[in-house]
XYZ file of C-alpha atoms in Angstrom:
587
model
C -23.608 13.730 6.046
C -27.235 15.325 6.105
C -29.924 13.123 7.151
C -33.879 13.648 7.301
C -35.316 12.927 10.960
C -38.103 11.021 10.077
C -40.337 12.380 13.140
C -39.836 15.947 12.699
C -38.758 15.862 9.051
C -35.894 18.707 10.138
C -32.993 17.840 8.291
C -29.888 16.753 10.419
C -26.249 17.100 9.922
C -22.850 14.248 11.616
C -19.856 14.477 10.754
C -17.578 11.852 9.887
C -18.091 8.011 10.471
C -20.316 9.044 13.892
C -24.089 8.810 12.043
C -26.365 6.828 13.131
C -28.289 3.878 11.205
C -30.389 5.024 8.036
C -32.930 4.339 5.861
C -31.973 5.627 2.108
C -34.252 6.151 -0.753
C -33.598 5.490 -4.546
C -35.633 6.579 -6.969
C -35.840 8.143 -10.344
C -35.567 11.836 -10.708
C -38.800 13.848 -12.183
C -39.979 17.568 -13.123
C -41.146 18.492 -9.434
C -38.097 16.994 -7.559
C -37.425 18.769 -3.673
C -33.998 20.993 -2.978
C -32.141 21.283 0.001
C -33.168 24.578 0.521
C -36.906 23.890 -0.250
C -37.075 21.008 2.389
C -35.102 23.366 5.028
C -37.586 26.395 4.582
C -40.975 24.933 6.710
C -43.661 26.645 5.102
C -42.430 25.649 1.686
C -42.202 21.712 3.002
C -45.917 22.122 4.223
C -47.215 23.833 0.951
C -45.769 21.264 -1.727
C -45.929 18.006 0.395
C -48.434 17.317 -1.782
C -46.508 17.737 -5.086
C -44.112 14.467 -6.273
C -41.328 15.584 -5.432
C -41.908 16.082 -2.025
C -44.447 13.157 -1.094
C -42.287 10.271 -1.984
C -39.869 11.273 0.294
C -42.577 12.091 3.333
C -43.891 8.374 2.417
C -40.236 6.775 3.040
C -39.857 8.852 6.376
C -43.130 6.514 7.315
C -42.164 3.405 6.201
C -38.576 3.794 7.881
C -40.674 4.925 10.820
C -42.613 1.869 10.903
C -39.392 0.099 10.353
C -37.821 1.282 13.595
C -35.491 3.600 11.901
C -35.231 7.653 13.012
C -33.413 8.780 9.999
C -33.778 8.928 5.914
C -31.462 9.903 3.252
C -32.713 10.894 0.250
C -30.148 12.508 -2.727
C -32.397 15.722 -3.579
C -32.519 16.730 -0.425
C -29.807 15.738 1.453
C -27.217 17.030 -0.772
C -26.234 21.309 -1.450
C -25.657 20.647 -5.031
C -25.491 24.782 -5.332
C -21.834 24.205 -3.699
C -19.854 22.158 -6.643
C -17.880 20.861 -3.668
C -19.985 19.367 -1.647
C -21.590 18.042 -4.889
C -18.276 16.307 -5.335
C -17.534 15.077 -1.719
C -21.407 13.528 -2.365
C -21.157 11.386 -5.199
C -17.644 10.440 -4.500
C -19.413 8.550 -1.014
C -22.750 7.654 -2.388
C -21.635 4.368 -3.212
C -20.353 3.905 0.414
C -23.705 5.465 1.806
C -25.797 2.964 -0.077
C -23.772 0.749 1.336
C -23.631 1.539 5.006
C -27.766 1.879 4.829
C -29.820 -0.457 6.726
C -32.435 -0.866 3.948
C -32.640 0.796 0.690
C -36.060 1.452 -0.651
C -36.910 1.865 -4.482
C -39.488 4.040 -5.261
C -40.791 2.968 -8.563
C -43.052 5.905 -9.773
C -44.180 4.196 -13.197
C -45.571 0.928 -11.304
C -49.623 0.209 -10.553
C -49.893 -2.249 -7.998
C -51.667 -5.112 -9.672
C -53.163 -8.131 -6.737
C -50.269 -9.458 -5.096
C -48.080 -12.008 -7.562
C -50.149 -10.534 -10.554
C -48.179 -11.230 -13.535
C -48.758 -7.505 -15.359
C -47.404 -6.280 -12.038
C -43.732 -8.223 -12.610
C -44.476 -7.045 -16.338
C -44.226 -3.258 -15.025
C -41.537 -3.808 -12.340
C -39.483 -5.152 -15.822
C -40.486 -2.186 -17.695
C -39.592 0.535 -14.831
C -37.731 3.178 -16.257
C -35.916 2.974 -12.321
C -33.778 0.032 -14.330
C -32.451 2.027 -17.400
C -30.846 5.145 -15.131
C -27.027 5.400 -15.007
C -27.262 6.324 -10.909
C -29.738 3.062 -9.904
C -26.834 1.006 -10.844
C -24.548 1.717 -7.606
C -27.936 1.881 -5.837
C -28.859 -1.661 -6.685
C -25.531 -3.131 -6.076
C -24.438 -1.493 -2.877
C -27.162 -1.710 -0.156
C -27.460 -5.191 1.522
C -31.481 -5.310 1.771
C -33.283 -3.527 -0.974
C -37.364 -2.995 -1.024
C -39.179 -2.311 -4.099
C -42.436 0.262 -3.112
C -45.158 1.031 -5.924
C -46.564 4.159 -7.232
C -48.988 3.813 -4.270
C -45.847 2.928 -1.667
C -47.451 -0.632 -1.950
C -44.494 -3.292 -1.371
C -43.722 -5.430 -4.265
C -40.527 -7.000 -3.379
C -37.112 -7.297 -2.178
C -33.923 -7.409 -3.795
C -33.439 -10.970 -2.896
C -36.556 -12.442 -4.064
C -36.697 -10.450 -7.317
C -33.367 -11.687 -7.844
C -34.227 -13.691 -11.117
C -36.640 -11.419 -12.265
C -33.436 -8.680 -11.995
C -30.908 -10.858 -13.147
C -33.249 -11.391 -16.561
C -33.326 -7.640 -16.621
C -29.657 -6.507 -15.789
C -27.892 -8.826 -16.937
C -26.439 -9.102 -12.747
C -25.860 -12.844 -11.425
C -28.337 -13.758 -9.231
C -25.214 -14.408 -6.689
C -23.853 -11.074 -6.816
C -27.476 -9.630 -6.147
C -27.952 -11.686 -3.126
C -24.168 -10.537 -1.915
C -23.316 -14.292 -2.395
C -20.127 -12.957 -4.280
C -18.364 -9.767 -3.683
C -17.899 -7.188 -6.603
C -14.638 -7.013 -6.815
C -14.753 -10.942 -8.045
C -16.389 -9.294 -11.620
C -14.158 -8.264 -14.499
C -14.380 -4.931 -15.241
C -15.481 -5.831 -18.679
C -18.532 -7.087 -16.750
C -19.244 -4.901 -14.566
C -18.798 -1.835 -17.412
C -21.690 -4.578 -19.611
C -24.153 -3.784 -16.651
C -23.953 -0.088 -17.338
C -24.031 -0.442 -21.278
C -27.581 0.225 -22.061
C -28.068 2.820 -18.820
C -28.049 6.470 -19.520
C -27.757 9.305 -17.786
C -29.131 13.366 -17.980
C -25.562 14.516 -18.413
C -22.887 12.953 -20.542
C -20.473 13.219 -17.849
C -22.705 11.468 -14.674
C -22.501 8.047 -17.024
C -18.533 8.078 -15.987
C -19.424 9.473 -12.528
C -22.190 7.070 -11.201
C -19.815 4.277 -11.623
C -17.395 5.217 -9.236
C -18.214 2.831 -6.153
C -18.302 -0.115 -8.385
C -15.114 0.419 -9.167
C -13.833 1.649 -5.962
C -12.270 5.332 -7.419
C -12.637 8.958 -5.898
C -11.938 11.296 -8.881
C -13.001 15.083 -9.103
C -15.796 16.180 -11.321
C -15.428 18.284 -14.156
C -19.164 19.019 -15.531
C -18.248 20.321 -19.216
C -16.115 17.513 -19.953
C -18.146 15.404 -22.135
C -16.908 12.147 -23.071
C -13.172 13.023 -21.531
C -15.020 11.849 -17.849
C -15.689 8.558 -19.297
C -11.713 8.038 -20.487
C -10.534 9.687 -17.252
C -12.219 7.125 -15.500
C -10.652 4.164 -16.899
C -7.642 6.004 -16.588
C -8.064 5.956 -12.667
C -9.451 2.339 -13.006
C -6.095 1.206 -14.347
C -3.802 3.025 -11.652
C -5.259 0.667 -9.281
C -6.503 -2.969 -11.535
C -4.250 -4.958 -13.465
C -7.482 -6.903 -15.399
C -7.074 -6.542 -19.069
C -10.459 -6.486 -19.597
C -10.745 -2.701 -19.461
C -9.698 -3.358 -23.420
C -12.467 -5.545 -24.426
C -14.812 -3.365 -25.676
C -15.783 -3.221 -29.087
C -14.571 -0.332 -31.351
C -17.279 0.432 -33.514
C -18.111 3.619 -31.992
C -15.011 4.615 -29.860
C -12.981 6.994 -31.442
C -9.884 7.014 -28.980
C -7.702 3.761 -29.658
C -7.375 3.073 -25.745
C -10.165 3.427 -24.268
C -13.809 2.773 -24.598
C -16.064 6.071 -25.177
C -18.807 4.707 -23.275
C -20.214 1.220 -21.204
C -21.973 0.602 -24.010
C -18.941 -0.798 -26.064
C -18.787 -3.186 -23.275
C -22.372 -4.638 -24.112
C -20.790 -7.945 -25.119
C -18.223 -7.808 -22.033
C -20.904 -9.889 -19.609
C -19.000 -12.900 -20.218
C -15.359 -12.064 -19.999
C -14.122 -12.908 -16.413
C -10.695 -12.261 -15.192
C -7.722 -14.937 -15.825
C -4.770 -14.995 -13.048
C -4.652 -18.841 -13.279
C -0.786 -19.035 -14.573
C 0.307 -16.047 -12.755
C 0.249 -12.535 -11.724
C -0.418 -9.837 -14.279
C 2.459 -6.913 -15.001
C 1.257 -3.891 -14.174
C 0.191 -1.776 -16.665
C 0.089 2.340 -16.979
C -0.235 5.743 -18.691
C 2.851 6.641 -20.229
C 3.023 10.547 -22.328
C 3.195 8.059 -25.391
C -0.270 5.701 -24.299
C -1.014 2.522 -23.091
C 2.259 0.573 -21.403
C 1.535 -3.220 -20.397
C 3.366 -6.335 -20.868
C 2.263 -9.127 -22.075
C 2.370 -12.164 -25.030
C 1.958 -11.154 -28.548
C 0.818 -13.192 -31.763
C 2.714 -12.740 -34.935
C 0.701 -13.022 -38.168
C 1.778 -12.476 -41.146
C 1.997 -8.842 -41.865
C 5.155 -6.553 -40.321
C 2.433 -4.576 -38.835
C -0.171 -6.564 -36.975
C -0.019 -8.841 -33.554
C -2.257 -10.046 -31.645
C -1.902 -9.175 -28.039
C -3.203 -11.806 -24.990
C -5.208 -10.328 -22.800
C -5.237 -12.076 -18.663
C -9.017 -12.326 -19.354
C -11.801 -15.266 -20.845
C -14.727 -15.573 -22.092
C -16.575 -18.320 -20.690
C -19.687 -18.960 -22.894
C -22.638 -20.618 -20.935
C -24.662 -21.179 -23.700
C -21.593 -24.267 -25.234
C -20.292 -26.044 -22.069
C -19.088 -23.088 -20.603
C -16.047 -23.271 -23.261
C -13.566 -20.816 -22.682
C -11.880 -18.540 -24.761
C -9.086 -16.321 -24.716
C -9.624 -12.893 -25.943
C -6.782 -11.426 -28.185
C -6.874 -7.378 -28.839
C -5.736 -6.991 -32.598
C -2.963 -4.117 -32.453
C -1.184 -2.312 -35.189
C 1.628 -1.091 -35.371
C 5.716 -2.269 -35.377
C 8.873 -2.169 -33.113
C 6.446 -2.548 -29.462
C 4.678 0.696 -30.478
C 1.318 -0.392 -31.729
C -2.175 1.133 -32.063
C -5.321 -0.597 -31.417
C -7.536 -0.474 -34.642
C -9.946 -3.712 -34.515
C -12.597 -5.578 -32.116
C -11.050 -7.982 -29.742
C -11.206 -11.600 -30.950
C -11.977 -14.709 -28.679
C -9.803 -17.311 -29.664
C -10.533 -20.684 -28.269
C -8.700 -22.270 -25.903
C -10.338 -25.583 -24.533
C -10.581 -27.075 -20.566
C -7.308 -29.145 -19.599
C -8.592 -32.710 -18.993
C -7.173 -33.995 -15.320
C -3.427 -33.156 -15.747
C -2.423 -33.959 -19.212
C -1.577 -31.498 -21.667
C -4.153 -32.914 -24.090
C -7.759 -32.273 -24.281
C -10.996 -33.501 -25.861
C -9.141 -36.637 -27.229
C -5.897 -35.362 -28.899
C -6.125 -31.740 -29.634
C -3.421 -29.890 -27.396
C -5.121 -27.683 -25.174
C -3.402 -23.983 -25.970
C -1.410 -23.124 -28.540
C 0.016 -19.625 -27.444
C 3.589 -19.431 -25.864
C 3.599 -17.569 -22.619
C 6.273 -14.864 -23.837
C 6.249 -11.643 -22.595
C 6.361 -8.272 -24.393
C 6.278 -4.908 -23.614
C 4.071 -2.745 -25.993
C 2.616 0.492 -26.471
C -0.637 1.318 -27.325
C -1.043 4.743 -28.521
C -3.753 7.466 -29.149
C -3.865 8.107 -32.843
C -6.991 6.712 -34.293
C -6.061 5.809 -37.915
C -2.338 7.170 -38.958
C 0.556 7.156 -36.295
C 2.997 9.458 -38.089
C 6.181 8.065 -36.633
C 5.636 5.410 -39.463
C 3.993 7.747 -41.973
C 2.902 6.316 -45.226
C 4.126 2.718 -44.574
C 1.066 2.312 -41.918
C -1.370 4.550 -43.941
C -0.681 1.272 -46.690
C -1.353 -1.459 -44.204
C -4.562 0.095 -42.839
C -5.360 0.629 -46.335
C -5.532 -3.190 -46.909
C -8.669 -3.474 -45.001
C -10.335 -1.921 -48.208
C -10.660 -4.567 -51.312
C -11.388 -2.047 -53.492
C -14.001 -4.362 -55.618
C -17.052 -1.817 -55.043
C -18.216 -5.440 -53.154
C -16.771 -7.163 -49.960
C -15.722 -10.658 -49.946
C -18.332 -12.875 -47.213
C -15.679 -15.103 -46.054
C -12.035 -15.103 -45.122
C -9.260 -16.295 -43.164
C -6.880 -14.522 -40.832
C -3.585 -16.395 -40.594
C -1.950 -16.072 -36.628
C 1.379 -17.676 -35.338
C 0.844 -18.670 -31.673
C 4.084 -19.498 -30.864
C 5.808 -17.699 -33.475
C 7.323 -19.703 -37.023
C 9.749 -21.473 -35.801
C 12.215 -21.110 -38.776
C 9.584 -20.845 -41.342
C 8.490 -18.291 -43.657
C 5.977 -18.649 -46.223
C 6.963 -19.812 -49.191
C 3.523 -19.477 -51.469
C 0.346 -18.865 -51.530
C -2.707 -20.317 -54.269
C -4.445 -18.758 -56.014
C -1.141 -16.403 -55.073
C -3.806 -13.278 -54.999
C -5.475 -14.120 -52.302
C -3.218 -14.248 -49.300
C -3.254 -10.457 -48.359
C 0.234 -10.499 -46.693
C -0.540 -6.685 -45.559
C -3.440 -7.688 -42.947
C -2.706 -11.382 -42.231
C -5.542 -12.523 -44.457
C -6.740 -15.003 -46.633
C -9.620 -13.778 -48.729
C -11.058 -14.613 -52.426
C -11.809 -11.980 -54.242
C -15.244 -11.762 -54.896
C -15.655 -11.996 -58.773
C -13.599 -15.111 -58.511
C -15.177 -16.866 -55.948
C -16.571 -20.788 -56.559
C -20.100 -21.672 -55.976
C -21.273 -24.966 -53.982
C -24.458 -25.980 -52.642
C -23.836 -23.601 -49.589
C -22.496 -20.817 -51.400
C -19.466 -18.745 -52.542
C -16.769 -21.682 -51.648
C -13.224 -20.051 -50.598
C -10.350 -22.606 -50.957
C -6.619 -22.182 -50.815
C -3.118 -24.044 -50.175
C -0.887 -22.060 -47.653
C 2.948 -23.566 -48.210
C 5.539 -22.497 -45.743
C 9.263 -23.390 -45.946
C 11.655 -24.388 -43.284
C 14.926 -22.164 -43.531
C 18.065 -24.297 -44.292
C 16.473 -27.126 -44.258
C 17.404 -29.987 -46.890
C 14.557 -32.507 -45.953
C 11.254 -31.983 -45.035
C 11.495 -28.499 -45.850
C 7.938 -27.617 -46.456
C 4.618 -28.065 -44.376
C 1.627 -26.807 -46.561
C -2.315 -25.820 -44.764
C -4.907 -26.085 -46.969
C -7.859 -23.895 -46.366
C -11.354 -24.316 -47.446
C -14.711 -22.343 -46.533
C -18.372 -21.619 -47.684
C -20.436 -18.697 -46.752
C -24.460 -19.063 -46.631
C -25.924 -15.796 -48.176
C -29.594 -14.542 -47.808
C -30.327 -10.925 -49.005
C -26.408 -10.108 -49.147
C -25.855 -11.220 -45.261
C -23.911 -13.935 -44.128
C -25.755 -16.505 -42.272
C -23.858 -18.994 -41.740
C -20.245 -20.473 -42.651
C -18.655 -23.942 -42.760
C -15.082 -24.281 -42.684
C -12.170 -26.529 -42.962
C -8.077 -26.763 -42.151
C -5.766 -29.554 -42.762
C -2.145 -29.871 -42.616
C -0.985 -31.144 -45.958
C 2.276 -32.787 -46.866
C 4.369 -31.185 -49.259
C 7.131 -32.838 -51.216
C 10.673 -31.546 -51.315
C 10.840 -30.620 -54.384
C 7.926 -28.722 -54.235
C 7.123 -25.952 -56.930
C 4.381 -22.804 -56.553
C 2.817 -24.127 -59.898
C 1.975 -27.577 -58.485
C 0.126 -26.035 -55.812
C -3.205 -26.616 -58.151
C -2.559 -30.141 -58.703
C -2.587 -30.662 -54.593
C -5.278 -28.272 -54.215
C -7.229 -30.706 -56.571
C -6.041 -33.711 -55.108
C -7.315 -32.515 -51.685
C -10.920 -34.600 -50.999
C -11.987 -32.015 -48.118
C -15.849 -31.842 -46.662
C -16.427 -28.994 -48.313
C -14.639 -29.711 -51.767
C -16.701 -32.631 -51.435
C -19.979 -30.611 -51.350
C -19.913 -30.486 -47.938
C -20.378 -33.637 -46.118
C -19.534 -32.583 -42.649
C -18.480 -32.371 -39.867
C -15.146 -30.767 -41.031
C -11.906 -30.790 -39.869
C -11.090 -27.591 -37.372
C -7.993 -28.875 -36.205
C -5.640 -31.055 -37.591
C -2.257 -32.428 -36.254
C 0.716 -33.970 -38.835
C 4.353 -34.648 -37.638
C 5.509 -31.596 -35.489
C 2.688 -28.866 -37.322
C -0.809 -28.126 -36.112
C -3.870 -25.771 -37.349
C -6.852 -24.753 -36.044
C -9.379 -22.624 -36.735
C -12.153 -22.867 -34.164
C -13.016 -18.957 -34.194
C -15.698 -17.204 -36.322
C -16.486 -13.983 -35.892
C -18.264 -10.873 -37.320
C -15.887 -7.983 -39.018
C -15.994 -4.593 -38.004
C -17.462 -2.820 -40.910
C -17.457 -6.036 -42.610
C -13.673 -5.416 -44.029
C -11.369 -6.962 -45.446
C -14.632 -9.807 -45.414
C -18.054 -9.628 -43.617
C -16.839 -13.143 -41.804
C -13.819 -13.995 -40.837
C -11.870 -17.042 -39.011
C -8.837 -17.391 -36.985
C -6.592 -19.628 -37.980
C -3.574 -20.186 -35.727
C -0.650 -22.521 -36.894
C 2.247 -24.252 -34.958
C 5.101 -25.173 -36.059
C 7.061 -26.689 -33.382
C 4.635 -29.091 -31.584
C 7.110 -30.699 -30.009
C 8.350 -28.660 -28.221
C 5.152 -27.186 -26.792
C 4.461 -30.689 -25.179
C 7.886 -30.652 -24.064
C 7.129 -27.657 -22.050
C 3.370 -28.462 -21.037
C 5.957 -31.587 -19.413
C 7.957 -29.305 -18.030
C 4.949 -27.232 -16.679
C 3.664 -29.942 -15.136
C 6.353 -32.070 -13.579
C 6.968 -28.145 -11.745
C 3.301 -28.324 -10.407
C 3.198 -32.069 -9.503
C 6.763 -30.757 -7.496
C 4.874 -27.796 -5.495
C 1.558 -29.659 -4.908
C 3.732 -32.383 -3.706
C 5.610 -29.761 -1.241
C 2.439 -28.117 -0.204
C 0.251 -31.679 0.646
C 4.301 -32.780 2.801
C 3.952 -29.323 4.829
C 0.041 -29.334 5.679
C-alpha cells in the first residue's frame, strides 16, 4: 500500500497489514487529475501544484496534518494503474482501505461555500456531481468518519450530521450511514437500488466499484462490457443465499438471470431479506442456468409458475405492509425461463399467535413446498420446447391493434386441490395460455369509472357428486385519461354454484351478482372473500411490462382447501408454542 507523507509529500510504500493510520481522500475525477509517476518526479509536483489535480490533494495533506495524521491516500496517486495488476490488487482492497482510514475527506469540487447553515449551500452539497459517481458509493459507505470540504477546502459537514440530508439523496438509511446497522443486514436488492442511478466512465467499473459492498474479490477484465456486471452477481451468489439478486425489473435486461445493470434494481430499496421460517437452499450456476429450490405457484397455463422468493417488500408509505415478491417464470417440467417483472403479492402481519389477521382474513395463502427449478439463459424461445413455448409467449400479444387496460391473472397458492376449471364467461376471455383474465377491448362495458371488466370463473371438484363446483366472480373498472390508466377498482367473491350447474347459466349468475362495481361502484369492494373451504383475494395491482396482455393487471390467488391450511397454521404453531416452551424451561 502506497501512502503520501503529508510533511514531505514523498510517497511511501508498507507492505501487508503493517501501515500505519491514514487519512484518505474521495473525490471526483477531472481533466487535470495527478499520476503516480507525476507526483514521484519532484520538479513536476512543484510545477503543477497549482493545477486541480494536484492542489486538492496538497490541501488534504494539510488538513490531515492539522488533524494529527502523517499519512494520505489518495487513488490517482497512490495507485500504478500502468501495471493492470496492481490496478487489480487496488480496487479489489479499496473498499477495505476506506474502511481501515481514520477519516475520509470528500472533496466536493462543484460546491461554493455559502455562510455557514446557508440553505443554497445544502442546495449544492444535494446537487454535487460527488453523489451520482459509481466509485463514491463504497467511499461513502465504508469509512467510519467522513468530512465534506468545499471548493475552497471550507468544512461543510460530516457524514453523521448530513445524514438526513444524504439519506434524502441516496436513498441510504440514516442508520446504516451512522454505522448504526452493519451492511451485510441490507438485501442485495437494496444495496444494488443505491447504485441504480450512479454511473461510471467505463461500462465495466459500474460492476467493479461495488465489490466491497458486497464483500467479492473478482479479476478485472476491461473490454468486457456488460459481461462484468453478470459476472458479478455470479460471484455474489457463490457466497449469498438472498433471493433478492432476482428482483430487478426486466424492462431493459436482456439476459433472463441476471440484471444488466443496478439500475433494474431502482425499485429494489424496499425489498429486505426473509429467513423468518427457515434457512434458504442454496442456490448455484449450473451449465444449464440458474439452480435454486424453492415454492412454486401454479396458475393456470402448463407453462407459467410463480416462484417465492425468501425476500419482502415492506412498504413504509401503508403501515409498513409486507409483501412477498413472486418472480413469474416460464417454462415446464422444473426447467423454466424468467420472462416478466417480479410481482409483490401481499401477505399481511400475523396478529399475536393466531393464524388469522386483520379480523378474519388468513394471513398467507402459499404452501411452503419446495421445488427445484431451473432458470435458464434464453431470452424469448428455449428450443428444448420449440414451438409449444413460442405459442405461450405469444399470448402476451392480443392481437386487437389496442391493449386491454385491465385484467386479471389467476394464481393457485396452494395448488387446486382436486379442481380444474370447468368454465369460463364470457368463455373468451379467460386466456388459459398466460393465466389471465382479460376483456377484449371492443367488448368491454362502460360505467361511471370506465371500461368495466366482469367475469364468472367456475371450477369443478373431480369425482365429486355434491358440492362439486365453487365459482369466483370477477369484476373491475379501469379510470382512463389520455389512453393511461389511472386508476382501477376491483372486486372478488366466491360464489356458490349449484350442482347441476351448466356453462350457459353462467349469465344468469353473472346478472344475479349485486357487486360494488356492477352496482356503479359503491365501494369499498370486496378483495377477499371466504365461503365454506374456498378463498380469493386479489390485493395486488400492478403495472405490465410493455403493458401486455393489459396495461394493469391484478393477482388473484384462490384456495381451495382452507381447511386444511388452518389445520397446518395449528400444526405450525402448537410446534412453536413446544420449542418456545423448551427454550424459556432451559434459560
Amino acid at each position: 500500500m502506497r501512502l503520501i507523507n503529508v510533511n514531505t509529500l514523498e510517497i511511501e510504500v508498507f507492505q501487508g497489514a503493517n501501515f500505519p493510520k491514514y487519512a484518505i481522500l474521495s473525490h471526483t475525477w477531472g481533466p487535470d487529475e495527478a499520476s503516480l509517476q507525476q507526483w514521484t518526479n519532484r520538479l513536476t509536483r512543484l510545477r503543477r501544484m497549482k493545477s486541480a489535480g494536484f492542489s486538492k490533494i496538497r490541501s488534504a495533506c494539510k488538513q490531515a496534518s492539522r488533524d494529527e495524521l502523517s499519512y494520505l491516500w489518495a487513488d490517482t496517486v497512490c495507485i500504478d494503474k500502468s501495471s493492470s495488476a496492481e490496478l487489480s490488487e487496488a480496487i479489489n482492497s479499496m473498499y477495505t482501505w476506506y474502511e481501515k482510514a481514520s477519516v475520509c475527506y470528500v472533496f466536493l469540487a462543484d460546491v461554493v461555500a455559502r455562510p455557514q447553515g446557508s440553505l443554497d449551500t445544502l442546495d449544492l452539497v444535494r446537487q454535487s456531481r460527488w453523489f451520482t459517481r459509481g466509485w463514491t458509493l463504497q467511499e461513502l459507505l465504508a469509512p467510519s468518519s467522513v468530512v465534506f470540504y468545499s471548493k475552497e477546502w471550507i468544512q461543510l459537514g460530516t457524514k453523521n450530521a448530513l445524514a438526513v440530508l444524504i439519506s434524502g439523496v441516496t436513498g441510504i438509511d440514516e442508520v446504516c450511514l451512522q454505522k448504526k446497522k452493519r451492511l451485510e443486514e441490507y438485501s442485495i436488492a437494496q444495496r444494488m437500488a443505491w447504485a441504480a442511478n450512479r454511473v461510471t466512465t467505463r461500462e465495466e467499473d459500474i460492476a467493479y466499484c461495488l465489490l466491497g459492498i458486497f464483500g467479492i474479490s473478482m479479476p478485472l477484465l476491461y473490454g468486457e462490457g456488460q459481461k462484468a456486471f453478470k459476472r458479478l452477481q455470479e460471484e455474489i451468489i457463490k457466497v449469498s443465499d438472498d433471493h433478492s439478486i432476482l428482483a430487478f425489473t426486466t424492462e431493459l435486461s436482456e439476459g433472463t438471470v441476471f440484471a444488466h445493470h443496478p439500475s433494474a434494481f431502482t425499485k429494489g430499496r424496499h425489498i429486505h431479506p426473509n429467513f423468518a421460517h427457515k434457512l434458504t437452499a442454496p442456490f448455484s450456476m449450473t451449465n444449464a442456468g440458474l439452480s435454486i429450490t424453492t415454492p412454486l405457484i401454479q396458475t393456470l397455463s402448463p407453462y407459467w409458475v410463480l416462484a417465492l422468493l425468501n425476500c419482502v417488500e415492506i412498504d413504509p408509505r401503508h403501515d409498513m405492509r409486507r409483501s412477498m415478491i413472486y418472480l413469474p417464470l416460464f417454462g415446464k417440467d422444473n426447467r423454466f425461463m424468467r420472462a416478466r417483472t417480479p410481482v409483490s403479492i401481499v401477505c399481511k402481519t400475523l396478529s399475536g399467535n393466531t393464524p388469522y389477521a386483520q379480523g378474519t382474513e388468513i394471513q398467507d395463502l402459499n404452501r411452503q413446498t419446495e421445488t427445484s427449478y431451473y432458470i435458464s439463459y434464453f431470452n424469448r424461445v428455449y428450443n428444448v420446447y420449440g414451438t409449444e413455448m413460442d405459442i405461450a409467449m405469444k399470448g402476451f400479444e392480443l392481437g386487437l391493434g389496442t391493449t386491454a387496460p385491465m385484467g386479471f391473472m389467476i394464481a393457485f397458492p396452494r395448488g387446486m386441490a382436486g379442481y380444474r376449471l370447468h368454465s369460463a364467461y364470457p368463455p373468451n376471455d379467460l386466456r388459459l395460455d398466460i393465466s389471465f383474465f382479460i376483456q377484449k377491448p371492443c367488448s368491454l362495458e362502460k360505467n361511471l369509472y370506465g371500461p368495466h371488466v366482469k367475469g364468472l370463473l367456475v371450477f369443478e371438484k373431480e369425482h365429486a357428486l355434491t358440492s362439486r363446483f365453487v365459482g369466483v366472480y370477477l369484476a373491475g373498472s379501469a379510470v382512463e385519461y389520455k389512453s393511461e390508466v389511472t386508476s382501477c377498482q376491483w372486486e372478488c367473491r366466491i360464489v356458490d354454484i349449484p350442482d347441476a350447474f351448466q356453462p350457459k347459466d353462467s349469465a344468469d349468475i353473472l346478472k344475479s351478482i349485486e357487486g360494488p362495481l356492477g352496482g356503479l361502484g359503491h365501494f369499498p369492494s370486496v378483495r377477499y372473500h371466504h365461503s365454506g373451504n374456498a378463498v380469493v383475494e386479489a390485493n395486488t395491482h400492478f403495472k405490465t411490462s410493455g403493458g401486455e396482455p393489459c396495461s394493469d393487471a391484478v393477482m388473484v390467488e384462490i384456495v381451495f382447501d382452507v381447511d386444511a391450511l388452518l389445520q397446518e397454521r395449528q400444526e405450525v404453531l402448537l410446534i412453536e408454542q413446544k420449542i418456545w416452551r423448551t427454550i424459556t424451561h432451559s434459560g
